[in-house]
Amino acid sequence: MAVAAPAPVGSRGKKTKEWKSPDEGQGRLAAIMLSPTFLVLILVIGLPILLGIRQSFYTTGGLDAQGFAIEGDQFNGLKNYTAIFHGATADRFWNAFYVTTLFTVVCVVIETVIGTAMALIMNRAFKGRSLIRASILIPWAIPTVVSAVLWKWIFNANGVANDVLGNQILWSTDGIQAQMAVIIADTWKTAPFIGLLVLAGLQVIPEEVYEAAKIDGSSTWNSFLHITLPLVKPALLVAVLFRMLQTLAMFDLPYVLVGKGKPSVETLSILAQQESVNTRYGPAAAYAVLLFLYLVLLAYAFIKLLGADVIGDAAPKRAKVKGQKRSKVGRSVAKGDMP
Amino acid sequence: MAEGTAAARPRPPRSRASVRSRWSRARTPPASCRGVLDKWNAKNPDQKARLIELPQDADSQREKMIQNAQTKSDAYDVLVTDVVWTSEFAANRVLIPLPESEFPLDKMLKPVVDTTKYLDKFYAAPSSSDGGMLYYRTDLLKGAGITDPPKTWDELIADCKKVQATPAGKGVNCYAGQFEKYEGLTVNASEVINGAGGQVTDDAGKPDVDTAEAAKGLDFLVNGFKQGYIPKEAITYKEEEGRMAFQAGKLIFQRQWPYQYNLANGDEGTKVKGKFAVAPLPGLDGPGASSLGGHNLGISTYSAHKKSALDFIKFYTSEENQKANLELASQAPTFTDLYDDKALQDKYPYLTTLRDSINNAVPRPRVVRYGDASTAIQDAAYAALTGTKSSADALKGLQSQLTEITGK
């Protein structure tokens, strides 16, 4: 440490002369200031991912001639991966893949619609608005496992849901009703999250834009379609992306609400967990890596196709190129483009 | 460990819960274990034992113990293991073999002793046992003019019809067990298969489940759902859901563990206090067979205090302490004497039935990959119970899966 400390000072002193713009110096400073953060990120995110990928090429266990487990990890090449795509394992994998995708698509679509509606309501000026905002956020504040237990009781054979419906639906058995239970519980919990992010997006839209539209004789629906939606699009896309990634990795809700070993709600995460519980860490890691790749692929496609601005640096870049600042908002309004 | 702790035990009190958390959460007063621990610590101040509680559910406990061994950690000295884990733990070097001669195994129930061995070596000392029993409503049976509990499934179904024809029995469901897809279903499915003269694995551990007997056994449950002598909602029952139904007076017969006895006879939330008794599980042509539950104590391979750990296990599993645990937590003992004790029999009327249940009990498959075997059994039984497969087809698939899992 004692040696390292003076170094930046000296180099900075030297560099001062070469600085071409204040921007560059700030960039350097930012890099230095952020490096501990990156170090931590590498340690807590990068390293586990690499170790997970490494694990997926190894296998543990197997019995020797004496009937005892072979000690240590053995290199297994790509066998953990190829095994996933063979026989009964393949059926289970593709089923989990389908279930994961189904949950993601259905949940995110429903949640986006409801969440946006919530945001529109919360954005209105009315009496008790803060109360409504707070209460809408309660489901989001409850940990998923807790809400899963809560819904488990609601969906009990003699629970509230069946009382209300006047029917005895066995929600926690395998089948479409189990999927519905998961979708309902997930929507209940996370639509407020989308609502919150969209609300933030709504609040930066200046009131004048609506007034101008009103004067031009635009209907409420038209204003929503051509003003609200395009202007809220960046916030909405980020919210949808986050939810998409979360739903793809969904584990606790189906696991607790419906239970393990029910194919209709078995997601890829549950599959990986089941393998690891049975101490097959190699195949478990392989499942996790496949899920990770699927996640990365979808996120990349989402960002590319829909232009979700996750990092928040797309706007200034574009602004620089086109030489007009804050172009994003202006352009969107002018064109009225739709997501 | 720093103070020279001899035996750190992963959550013994609820080790009840490790079996029981699968089977039930409500039955685990940790007091019993702590009591024994306090006694030990008072006697051995230089080798203090400390209790380490592991997560609630059995799968996580099992995983923690295996991981602990894989990292060669000496965090635990004594492990409280489910009776079905012995093979897996021994094969994975989680436990070390114990000196068999130092334990009074000949004084214990034989099926219990059988759970302690892997490849004929002794790995864990029995500390508690458990067996399923048939709970039945004495008042309803009496009202229908029935004096004895049923010994076969046909008798059980016939008794139900008689009871349901009486005014008091109108609308009361006939039978339920634990049919949700989890360890309890493995237990219940194995029991009906054994009760019809079939078996899941033979004595050598070879799968033998694709038989007409096994199918007949499973059909008792399958037909129950089809014909209605098992209520539809029972497919969602674990121990507690079933206990709620029984205590609410909604069942005539029920397959359940001993823990329900005191609770259903208690003062809280039960409508059947003093109105029920227990009998051995019925079977196809005569009394059936229970699956065996319970816990053993073994020593972790990487323990730094193996000598004290052995002393501790001997102390903990002693007859005296098992008696204390029976009185404190209605934990089923493993010593034969205790079941013959007149005073205890008067206090716990279910003891003789429980002893018979344990003595006739069939262990669940003793395989190294127990988790996979159990999952396979659950998959097959659940498919049959929900009607997606016939019993015969389900068992045929199970046979080939178990063959792959056991490698035999």
XYZ file of C-alpha atoms in Angstrom:
747
model
C 0.000 0.000 0.000
C 2.675 2.462 1.022
C 4.361 2.064 -2.331
C 1.228 2.057 -4.336
C -0.255 5.176 -2.853
C 2.061 7.840 -4.265
C 1.964 6.427 -7.755
C -1.368 7.873 -8.866
C -0.399 11.310 -7.594
C 2.798 11.289 -9.593
C 1.217 10.006 -12.729
C -1.627 12.373 -12.382
C 0.810 15.253 -12.101
C 2.503 14.161 -15.281
C -0.731 13.607 -17.080
C -2.043 17.058 -16.240
C 0.138 18.514 -18.927
C -1.131 16.129 -21.572
C -4.791 16.646 -20.817
C -6.589 17.699 -23.912
C -9.984 18.233 -22.449
C -11.440 18.203 -18.978
C -13.561 15.290 -20.138
C -10.617 12.966 -20.441
C -9.363 13.720 -16.940
C -12.784 13.112 -15.559
C -12.927 9.795 -17.357
C -9.664 8.753 -15.733
C -10.803 9.858 -12.343
C -14.055 7.993 -12.824
C -12.179 4.853 -13.782
C -10.032 5.073 -10.666
C -12.982 5.794 -8.430
C -15.018 2.973 -9.905
C -12.296 0.358 -9.961
C -13.066 -0.932 -6.443
C -16.659 -1.402 -7.547
C -15.572 -3.319 -10.612
C -13.264 -5.401 -8.501
C -16.130 -6.324 -6.220
C -18.358 -7.033 -9.224
C -15.721 -9.328 -10.696
C -15.385 -11.115 -7.376
C -19.061 -11.567 -6.640
C -20.463 -11.942 -10.172
C -17.726 -12.671 -12.680
C -15.866 -15.282 -10.691
C -18.919 -17.359 -9.699
C -20.041 -17.383 -13.335
C -16.641 -18.629 -14.445
C -16.538 -21.219 -11.671
C -20.041 -22.328 -12.601
C -19.018 -22.761 -16.223
C -15.949 -24.702 -15.099
C -18.063 -26.931 -12.839
C -20.336 -27.760 -15.753
C -17.470 -29.639 -17.414
C -16.819 -31.775 -14.355
C -18.634 -34.590 -12.667
C -18.727 -35.781 -9.075
C -19.607 -39.080 -7.451
C -19.954 -42.481 -9.033
C -19.143 -45.592 -7.034
C -15.869 -47.480 -7.073
C -15.558 -51.268 -6.821
C -15.736 -51.158 -3.014
C -19.055 -49.321 -3.116
C -17.711 -45.930 -2.135
C -17.928 -42.655 -3.974
C -14.966 -41.729 -6.116
C -13.383 -38.697 -4.513
C -12.943 -35.333 -6.157
C -14.144 -33.851 -9.425
C -13.450 -35.669 -12.650
C -13.215 -33.881 -15.958
C -16.179 -34.886 -18.050
C -15.778 -32.822 -21.186
C -19.056 -31.865 -22.789
C -20.834 -34.961 -21.475
C -22.881 -33.030 -18.937
C -24.276 -30.995 -21.823
C -24.816 -33.804 -24.281
C -26.565 -35.846 -21.584
C -29.136 -33.082 -21.224
C -30.245 -33.557 -24.806
C -30.671 -37.329 -24.645
C -33.609 -39.542 -23.704
C -35.829 -38.769 -20.731
C -33.542 -35.965 -19.590
C -34.123 -34.210 -22.889
C -37.901 -34.392 -22.434
C -37.541 -32.954 -18.970
C -35.222 -30.222 -20.171
C -37.426 -29.162 -23.085
C -40.477 -29.234 -20.852
C -38.713 -26.955 -18.371
C -37.564 -24.759 -21.243
C -41.126 -24.490 -22.514
C -42.553 -23.809 -19.036
C -39.951 -21.136 -18.351
C -40.669 -19.435 -21.653
C -44.426 -19.707 -21.180
C -44.258 -18.116 -17.740
C -42.001 -15.381 -19.038
C -44.198 -14.455 -21.980
C -47.558 -14.706 -20.228
C -46.493 -13.126 -16.945
C -44.605 -10.242 -18.512
C -47.400 -9.392 -20.961
C -50.074 -9.395 -18.255
C -47.864 -7.559 -15.807
C -46.961 -4.892 -18.359
C -50.588 -4.154 -19.138
C -51.672 -4.105 -15.504
C -48.538 -2.302 -14.355
C -48.975 0.433 -16.947
C -52.596 0.824 -15.946
C -51.520 1.115 -12.318
C -48.973 3.771 -13.242
C -51.563 5.774 -15.164
C -53.863 5.690 -12.160
C -51.101 6.570 -9.735
C -50.028 9.467 -11.960
C -53.442 11.122 -11.730
C -53.901 13.866 -9.196
C -56.572 12.748 -6.784
C -57.255 12.631 -3.097
C -55.385 9.892 -1.236
C -52.991 9.392 -4.139
C -50.024 8.683 -1.895
C -52.061 6.107 -0.036
C -52.927 4.304 -3.260
C -49.301 4.439 -4.375
C -48.104 2.970 -1.115
C -50.707 0.233 -1.063
C -50.048 -0.781 -4.652
C -46.418 -1.295 -3.753
C -47.033 -3.591 -0.805
C -47.059 -6.809 -2.872
C -43.728 -5.840 -4.385
C -42.269 -5.270 -0.941
C -43.205 -8.769 0.247
C -40.472 -11.358 -0.321
C -41.366 -13.846 -3.047
C -41.177 -16.836 -0.735
C -43.528 -15.199 1.719
C -46.009 -14.343 -0.990
C -45.697 -17.898 -2.322
C -46.664 -19.266 1.094
C -49.489 -16.734 1.258
C -50.864 -17.841 -2.099
C -50.343 -21.461 -1.164
C -52.897 -20.958 1.575
C -55.203 -19.039 -0.709
C -55.009 -21.850 -3.265
C -55.382 -24.596 -0.661
C -58.069 -27.184 -1.440
C -60.211 -25.544 1.251
C -58.723 -22.080 0.799
C -60.122 -18.677 0.026
C -59.799 -19.006 -3.744
C -62.040 -22.066 -3.811
C -64.469 -20.459 -1.374
C -64.815 -17.434 -3.627
C -65.170 -19.547 -6.759
C -67.564 -21.939 -5.053
C -65.663 -24.787 -6.619
C -63.017 -27.203 -5.487
C -60.125 -26.685 -7.823
C -56.985 -28.505 -6.673
C -54.573 -25.735 -7.586
C -51.416 -27.350 -6.311
C -51.806 -30.519 -8.381
C -49.970 -30.840 -11.639
C -51.686 -29.178 -14.573
C -52.915 -25.967 -16.123
C -54.522 -24.842 -12.853
C -51.086 -24.945 -11.208
C -49.687 -22.773 -13.996
C -52.549 -20.348 -13.498
C -51.882 -20.207 -9.774
C -48.250 -19.296 -10.434
C -49.180 -16.681 -13.048
C -51.758 -15.065 -10.749
C -49.367 -14.951 -7.806
C -46.524 -13.630 -9.939
C -48.687 -10.933 -11.492
C -49.959 -9.883 -8.089
C -46.446 -9.498 -6.827
C -44.647 -7.854 -9.717
C -47.144 -5.775 -11.687
C -46.486 -3.030 -9.077
C -42.808 -3.114 -10.003
C -43.602 -2.275 -13.615
C -46.113 0.249 -12.331
C -43.404 1.935 -10.272
C -40.904 2.215 -13.121
C -43.536 3.389 -15.586
C -44.755 5.941 -13.073
C -41.251 7.360 -12.890
C -41.284 7.582 -16.673
C -44.698 9.260 -16.706
C -43.671 11.910 -14.262
C -41.031 13.387 -16.525
C -43.523 14.000 -19.333
C -44.275 17.725 -19.298
C -47.920 18.637 -18.879
C -47.681 21.143 -21.756
C -47.410 18.365 -24.286
C -50.826 17.095 -23.292
C -52.253 20.589 -23.249
C -50.990 21.173 -26.747
C -52.496 17.891 -27.882
C -55.772 18.815 -26.267
C -55.866 22.101 -28.085
C -55.226 20.230 -31.306
C -58.311 18.162 -30.512
C -56.594 14.886 -29.690
C -58.720 12.311 -27.912
C -57.558 10.729 -24.655
C -56.808 7.459 -26.441
C -54.844 9.244 -29.131
C -52.861 11.174 -26.561
C -52.041 7.935 -24.801
C -51.045 6.232 -28.025
C -49.003 9.050 -29.514
C -47.684 10.931 -26.492
C -47.689 8.840 -23.355
C -46.579 5.549 -24.824
C -43.648 6.824 -26.898
C -42.425 9.061 -24.087
C -42.682 6.371 -21.469
C -41.159 3.774 -23.760
C -37.578 3.942 -22.406
C -38.746 3.399 -18.831
C -41.235 0.738 -19.901
C -38.670 -1.231 -21.869
C -36.246 -1.269 -18.962
C -39.017 -2.448 -16.658
C -40.052 -5.181 -19.084
C -36.450 -6.280 -19.550
C -35.875 -6.544 -15.816
C -39.061 -8.508 -15.331
C -38.209 -10.756 -18.253
C -34.850 -11.640 -16.754
C -36.402 -12.246 -13.355
C -39.167 -14.449 -14.709
C -36.745 -16.503 -16.776
C -34.904 -17.351 -13.593
C -38.110 -17.962 -11.628
C -37.637 -20.516 -8.890
C -39.182 -19.837 -5.507
C -42.756 -19.119 -6.537
C -43.552 -22.400 -8.347
C -41.322 -24.366 -5.972
C -43.113 -23.201 -2.846
C -46.586 -22.576 -4.217
C -47.032 -25.783 -6.195
C -44.069 -27.918 -5.161
C -41.216 -29.708 -6.816
C -41.579 -32.496 -9.303
C -44.654 -31.070 -11.025
C -43.759 -30.898 -14.722
C -46.337 -28.212 -15.483
C -44.481 -25.662 -13.348
C -40.933 -27.006 -13.465
C -38.693 -24.162 -14.615
C -35.055 -24.406 -15.647
C -33.970 -23.027 -12.269
C -35.889 -25.732 -10.445
C -34.296 -28.334 -12.688
C -30.826 -27.043 -11.829
C -31.667 -26.961 -8.137
C -33.022 -30.506 -8.192
C -29.808 -31.766 -9.746
C -27.705 -29.993 -7.163
C -29.804 -31.304 -4.253
C -29.017 -34.775 -5.496
C -25.343 -33.749 -5.400
C -24.863 -33.836 -9.157
C -23.187 -30.463 -9.280
C -21.802 -30.867 -12.797
C -25.166 -31.398 -14.533
C -26.698 -28.762 -12.247
C -24.099 -26.277 -13.421
C -24.734 -27.300 -17.027
C -28.446 -26.523 -16.641
C -27.591 -23.203 -15.014
C -25.185 -22.314 -17.808
C -27.813 -23.135 -20.445
C -30.312 -20.937 -18.615
C -27.680 -18.211 -18.396
C -27.026 -18.377 -22.137
C -30.758 -18.288 -22.892
C -31.081 -15.267 -20.631
C -28.177 -13.442 -22.256
C -29.500 -14.228 -25.718
C -32.995 -12.967 -24.963
C -31.706 -9.856 -23.212
C -29.417 -9.087 -26.145
C -32.188 -9.605 -28.666
C -34.523 -7.479 -26.593
C -32.051 -4.610 -26.383
C -31.134 -4.834 -30.066
C -34.652 -5.195 -31.444
C -36.486 -2.813 -29.197
C -33.653 -0.494 -28.295
C -34.107 -0.664 -24.569
C -31.702 1.824 -23.048
C -30.586 -0.130 -19.988
C -27.244 1.437 -19.241
C -28.506 4.922 -19.920
C -25.717 5.977 -22.295
C -27.493 5.539 -25.601
C -29.036 8.992 -25.562
C -25.869 11.092 -25.191
C -24.102 9.053 -27.865
C -26.881 9.574 -30.329
C -27.031 13.181 -29.321
C -23.383 13.595 -30.149
C -23.726 12.006 -33.548
C -26.718 14.016 -34.535
C -25.408 17.087 -32.881
C -28.631 17.772 -31.094
C -29.052 17.228 -27.424
C -32.146 15.658 -25.924
C -33.000 14.485 -29.400
C -34.502 11.261 -28.176
C -37.546 12.784 -26.601
C -38.093 15.262 -29.383
C -37.713 12.734 -32.118
C -40.053 10.253 -30.538
C -42.777 12.802 -30.136
C -42.409 14.085 -33.643
C -42.587 10.679 -35.197
C -44.950 9.252 -32.670
C -43.229 5.933 -33.113
C -44.575 2.961 -31.295
C -42.702 0.330 -29.416
C -15.464 -26.053 19.192
C -12.962 -23.673 20.694
C -14.037 -24.559 24.200
C -13.383 -28.179 23.380
C -16.893 -28.928 22.317
C -17.086 -32.602 21.717
C -20.213 -33.178 19.824
C -21.891 -30.561 17.789
C -25.103 -31.991 16.640
C -27.010 -30.638 13.694
C -30.455 -29.971 15.027
C -31.353 -33.176 16.721
C -34.530 -32.007 18.308
C -35.940 -31.217 15.017
C -34.063 -34.037 13.623
C -37.417 -35.263 14.406
C -38.189 -32.547 12.016
C -35.749 -33.816 9.505
C -37.826 -36.876 9.149
C -40.713 -35.009 10.371
C -40.297 -31.827 8.489
C -40.955 -33.985 5.526
C -43.676 -35.613 7.395
C -44.767 -32.789 9.574
C -43.569 -29.640 11.122
C -45.798 -29.450 14.107
C -44.445 -32.277 16.117
C -41.034 -31.208 17.219
C -40.482 -29.897 20.677
C -36.721 -29.335 20.663
C -36.907 -29.621 24.429
C -36.265 -33.364 24.263
C -32.920 -32.970 22.575
C -31.856 -29.978 24.574
C -32.723 -31.869 27.738
C -30.390 -34.720 26.802
C -27.741 -32.242 25.728
C -27.939 -30.402 29.052
C -27.599 -33.680 30.915
C -24.512 -34.538 28.895
C -22.958 -31.128 29.401
C -23.513 -31.303 33.135
C -21.781 -34.677 33.288
C -18.996 -33.801 30.865
C -18.055 -30.176 31.457
C -14.774 -30.679 29.617
C -16.463 -31.981 26.469
C -19.397 -29.683 25.994
C -21.757 -30.471 23.167
C -23.429 -27.782 21.177
C -26.531 -28.056 19.033
C -26.334 -26.812 15.448
C -29.717 -26.554 13.826
C -29.951 -27.170 10.097
C -32.713 -25.990 7.748
C -36.251 -27.250 8.187
C -36.646 -29.594 5.284
C -34.958 -32.930 5.048
C -33.506 -32.395 1.574
C -31.626 -29.286 2.664
C -30.344 -31.022 5.772
C -29.083 -33.885 3.708
C -27.427 -31.534 1.261
C -25.764 -29.530 4.067
C -24.297 -32.677 5.578
C -22.983 -33.931 2.233
C -21.523 -30.547 1.345
C -19.923 -30.357 4.761
C -18.203 -33.656 4.076
C -17.159 -32.619 0.577
C -15.399 -29.565 1.948
C -13.873 -31.789 4.654
C -15.114 -29.393 7.294
C -14.989 -30.355 10.951
C -17.944 -28.122 11.790
C -20.119 -31.059 12.815
C -19.042 -33.998 14.932
C -22.247 -35.946 15.305
C -24.857 -36.068 12.552
C -28.497 -36.862 13.084
C -29.466 -38.722 9.959
C -32.725 -39.932 8.527
C -32.875 -43.730 8.421
C -32.962 -43.678 4.616
C -29.706 -41.768 4.252
C -27.308 -44.368 5.653
C -26.289 -45.870 2.297
C -25.759 -42.541 0.620
C -23.814 -41.100 3.552
C -21.656 -44.153 3.984
C -20.880 -44.359 0.276
C -20.022 -40.675 0.115
C -17.810 -40.911 3.205
C -19.963 -38.545 5.203
C -19.947 -41.017 8.100
C -17.307 -43.340 9.533
C -18.088 -46.918 10.591
C -18.785 -47.297 14.312
C -17.795 -50.170 16.625
C -20.903 -52.337 16.497
C -20.085 -54.221 19.705
C -20.398 -51.089 21.797
C -24.106 -50.665 21.063
C -26.857 -52.914 22.471
C -28.298 -53.590 19.022
C -29.752 -56.946 20.083
C -32.072 -55.106 22.458
C -33.487 -52.997 19.647
C -36.237 -53.536 17.082
C -34.754 -55.428 14.178
C -36.028 -53.312 11.273
C -34.497 -50.286 12.973
C -31.108 -51.952 13.281
C -31.251 -52.843 9.592
C -31.255 -49.154 8.687
C -27.886 -48.574 10.303
C -25.770 -50.606 7.908
C -24.159 -50.209 4.525
C -22.372 -53.191 3.011
C -22.682 -54.945 6.394
C -20.813 -52.248 8.252
C -22.426 -50.328 11.105
C -22.551 -46.574 10.481
C -25.116 -44.975 12.763
C -26.726 -45.735 16.098
C -30.535 -45.787 16.236
C -31.946 -42.960 18.306
C -35.603 -42.931 17.372
C -38.032 -44.833 15.211
C -41.359 -44.199 13.561
C -44.063 -46.180 11.871
C -47.380 -45.529 10.170
C -50.656 -46.561 11.800
C -54.323 -46.632 10.856
C -56.247 -44.033 12.813
C -59.971 -44.782 12.990
C -63.035 -43.174 14.485
C -64.252 -45.472 17.257
C -67.504 -43.537 17.693
C -68.497 -43.806 14.045
C -67.572 -47.479 13.778
C -69.486 -48.251 16.938
C -72.481 -46.342 15.632
C -72.472 -48.597 12.571
C -72.200 -51.713 14.710
C -68.564 -52.466 13.867
C -66.437 -53.707 16.751
C -62.986 -54.296 15.256
C -60.913 -52.079 13.009
C -60.469 -53.420 9.451
C -57.567 -55.733 8.668
C -57.891 -55.618 4.891
C -58.645 -52.917 2.366
C -61.920 -54.590 1.381
C -63.027 -54.553 5.008
C -62.048 -50.927 5.252
C -64.132 -49.994 2.215
C -67.082 -52.070 3.468
C -66.840 -50.442 6.904
C -66.882 -47.017 5.300
C -70.092 -47.838 3.428
C -71.717 -48.964 6.660
C -70.573 -45.880 8.535
C -71.600 -43.519 5.762
C -75.088 -45.077 5.858
C -75.537 -43.981 9.475
C -76.723 -40.434 10.233
C -73.526 -39.610 12.116
C -71.332 -40.862 9.301
C -73.129 -39.041 6.516
C -70.752 -37.010 4.400
C -67.654 -38.146 6.287
C -64.896 -39.200 3.902
C -63.567 -42.710 4.082
C -59.772 -42.742 3.915
C -56.736 -40.528 3.385
C -52.980 -40.625 3.787
C -50.155 -38.448 2.470
C -50.548 -38.206 -1.283
C -48.981 -34.876 -2.231
C -45.925 -35.362 -4.431
C -43.128 -35.450 -1.840
C -41.372 -37.921 0.446
C -44.679 -38.792 2.102
C -45.964 -40.200 -1.190
C -42.901 -42.452 -1.421
C -43.819 -43.737 2.031
C -47.515 -44.233 1.256
C -46.929 -45.819 -2.145
C -44.324 -48.197 -0.720
C -46.734 -49.160 2.042
C -49.582 -50.127 -0.277
C -47.177 -52.006 -2.546
C -45.850 -53.927 0.468
C -49.374 -54.344 1.827
C -50.384 -56.287 -1.269
C -47.380 -58.589 -1.082
C -45.250 -56.643 -3.539
C -41.956 -54.906 -2.958
C -40.079 -51.938 -4.308
C -36.646 -53.518 -4.019
C -35.783 -57.052 -2.957
C -33.475 -57.998 -0.094
C -30.427 -57.536 -2.266
C -31.568 -54.039 -3.206
C -32.593 -55.033 -6.723
C -35.727 -53.248 -8.016
C -38.711 -55.599 -8.222
C -41.680 -53.322 -8.592
C -43.085 -54.359 -11.983
C -45.308 -57.080 -10.512
C -49.040 -57.819 -10.357
C -48.939 -57.546 -6.532
C -47.393 -54.094 -6.621
C -50.013 -52.971 -9.145
C -52.801 -54.323 -6.938
C -51.389 -52.358 -4.023
C -51.166 -49.116 -5.922
C -54.656 -49.740 -7.283
C -56.020 -49.483 -3.740
C -55.115 -45.804 -3.828
C -55.897 -45.279 -7.518
C -59.375 -46.768 -7.141
C -59.828 -44.750 -3.972
C -59.623 -41.556 -5.976
C -61.713 -42.992 -8.818
C -64.448 -44.495 -6.680
C -64.422 -41.770 -4.088
C -63.420 -43.608 -0.938
C -60.465 -41.243 -0.905
C -61.588 -37.595 -1.161
C -60.307 -35.749 -4.228
C -58.544 -33.105 -2.169
C -56.415 -35.770 -0.473
C -54.058 -35.552 -3.462
C -52.858 -32.296 -1.858
C -52.427 -33.768 1.632
C -49.156 -33.840 3.482
C -49.171 -34.812 7.174
C -50.594 -31.552 8.393
C -53.405 -31.185 5.842
C -54.457 -34.728 6.644
C -54.282 -34.044 10.361
C -56.508 -30.972 9.948
C -59.062 -33.068 8.055
C -58.972 -35.865 10.629
C -59.205 -33.478 13.545
C -62.095 -31.674 11.898
C -63.944 -35.003 11.861
C -63.865 -35.281 8.069
C -62.261 -38.740 7.881
C -63.265 -42.174 9.131
C -59.886 -43.826 8.484
C -56.491 -42.265 8.080
C -52.912 -43.447 7.633
C -50.711 -41.299 9.852
C -47.612 -41.232 12.101
C -47.819 -41.549 15.907
C -47.287 -37.805 16.390
C -50.942 -37.164 15.566
C -52.121 -39.202 18.537
C -51.453 -36.653 21.245
C -52.404 -33.683 19.103
C -55.763 -35.136 18.051
C -56.401 -36.039 21.677
C -55.438 -32.559 22.811
C -57.591 -29.624 23.736
C -56.927 -27.390 20.788
C -58.545 -27.481 17.365
C -59.732 -31.053 17.507
C -63.247 -32.419 17.314
C -62.221 -36.040 17.691
C -60.749 -36.034 21.197
C -61.357 -39.460 22.754
C -63.243 -40.607 19.668
C -60.493 -42.458 17.853
C -58.004 -45.290 18.224
C -55.143 -46.742 16.223
C -54.679 -50.100 14.532
C -52.040 -51.667 12.289
C -52.297 -50.630 8.654
C -54.580 -52.908 6.646
C -53.371 -54.733 3.560
C -54.789 -56.678 0.625
C -55.380 -60.044 2.335
C -54.424 -59.217 5.897
C -52.474 -56.670 7.920
C -50.280 -54.470 5.772
C -46.816 -53.094 6.354
C -45.654 -49.647 7.303
C -42.667 -47.819 5.899
C -40.029 -47.257 8.483
C -39.176 -43.798 9.759
C -36.782 -42.564 12.388
C -33.323 -41.177 12.996
C -29.851 -42.474 13.654
C -26.739 -40.788 15.002
C -23.417 -41.092 13.200
C -19.977 -39.509 13.366
C -18.792 -37.138 10.670
C -15.709 -38.390 8.806
C -13.930 -35.094 9.358
C -14.804 -34.687 13.018
C -11.888 -33.631 15.186
C -13.401 -35.205 18.299
C -14.282 -38.721 17.235
C -13.690 -40.281 20.654
C -15.972 -37.868 22.520
C -18.467 -38.064 19.684
C -18.723 -41.815 20.153
C -19.267 -41.381 23.895
C -21.886 -38.794 23.190
C -23.756 -41.041 20.766
C -23.733 -43.890 23.267
C -25.114 -41.550 25.881
C -27.722 -39.974 23.630
C -29.109 -43.222 22.253
C -29.186 -44.950 25.668
C -32.406 -46.552 26.810
C -32.773 -44.043 29.604
C -32.628 -41.084 27.249
C -34.923 -42.694 24.713
C -37.467 -43.184 27.460
C -37.133 -39.529 28.379
C -37.657 -38.556 24.746
C -40.744 -40.721 24.520
C -42.253 -39.030 27.547
C -41.203 -35.570 26.541
C -41.830 -35.602 22.808
C -43.635 -38.884 22.113
C -40.591 -39.896 20.077
C -40.806 -43.604 19.270
C -37.944 -45.448 21.009
C -35.846 -48.169 19.391
C -35.507 -50.380 22.494
C -37.887 -53.354 22.653
C -38.149 -53.144 26.469
C -39.752 -49.753 26.403
C -42.642 -51.030 24.303
C -43.303 -53.802 26.848
C -43.243 -51.413 29.815
C -46.704 -51.590 31.404
C -46.589 -48.080 32.830
C -45.643 -46.617 29.472
C -48.337 -48.661 27.732
C -50.962 -47.215 30.026
C -49.731 -43.737 29.357
C -49.346 -44.202 25.600
C -52.065 -46.635 24.450
C -50.710 -46.645 20.916
C -47.358 -48.154 21.921
C -48.161 -51.803 21.160
C -49.685 -50.934 17.807
C -46.655 -48.794 17.054
C -44.290 -51.614 17.998
C -46.133 -53.994 15.683
C -46.085 -51.378 12.985
C -42.313 -50.916 13.303
C -41.673 -54.645 13.585
C -43.603 -55.309 10.386
C -42.204 -52.244 8.713
C -40.415 -52.440 5.413
C -37.566 -49.996 4.914
C -37.732 -47.706 1.943
C -35.227 -48.675 -0.777
C -31.722 -48.694 0.638
C -29.840 -47.220 -2.270
C -26.954 -44.820 -2.545
C -28.914 -42.511 -4.826
C -31.879 -42.410 -2.472
C -33.017 -38.949 -3.556
C -33.349 -40.081 -7.172
C -35.055 -43.326 -6.193
C -37.579 -41.467 -4.082
C -38.279 -38.999 -6.881
C -38.837 -41.858 -9.315
C -41.302 -43.520 -6.931
C -43.126 -40.229 -6.473
C -43.308 -39.639 -10.232
C -44.782 -43.075 -10.867
C -47.234 -43.041 -7.968
C -48.415 -39.512 -8.691
C -49.008 -40.328 -12.349
C -51.122 -43.334 -11.318
C -53.027 -41.470 -8.610
C -53.892 -38.566 -10.897
C -54.946 -40.965 -13.643
C -52.350 -40.022 -16.269
C -51.022 -43.592 -16.267
C -52.392 -46.947 -15.219
C -50.770 -48.518 -12.156
C -49.178 -51.231 -14.272
C -47.701 -48.778 -16.772
C -46.439 -46.485 -14.048
C -44.745 -49.358 -12.226
C -43.213 -50.656 -15.428
C -41.593 -47.275 -16.000
C -40.546 -47.147 -12.365
C -38.860 -50.524 -12.627
C -36.622 -49.405 -15.466
C -35.854 -46.102 -13.755
C -34.928 -47.791 -10.491
C -32.793 -50.283 -12.378
C -30.839 -47.403 -13.818
C -30.580 -45.613 -10.457
C -29.439 -48.622 -8.470
C -27.304 -50.029 -11.273
C -28.507 -53.524 -10.469
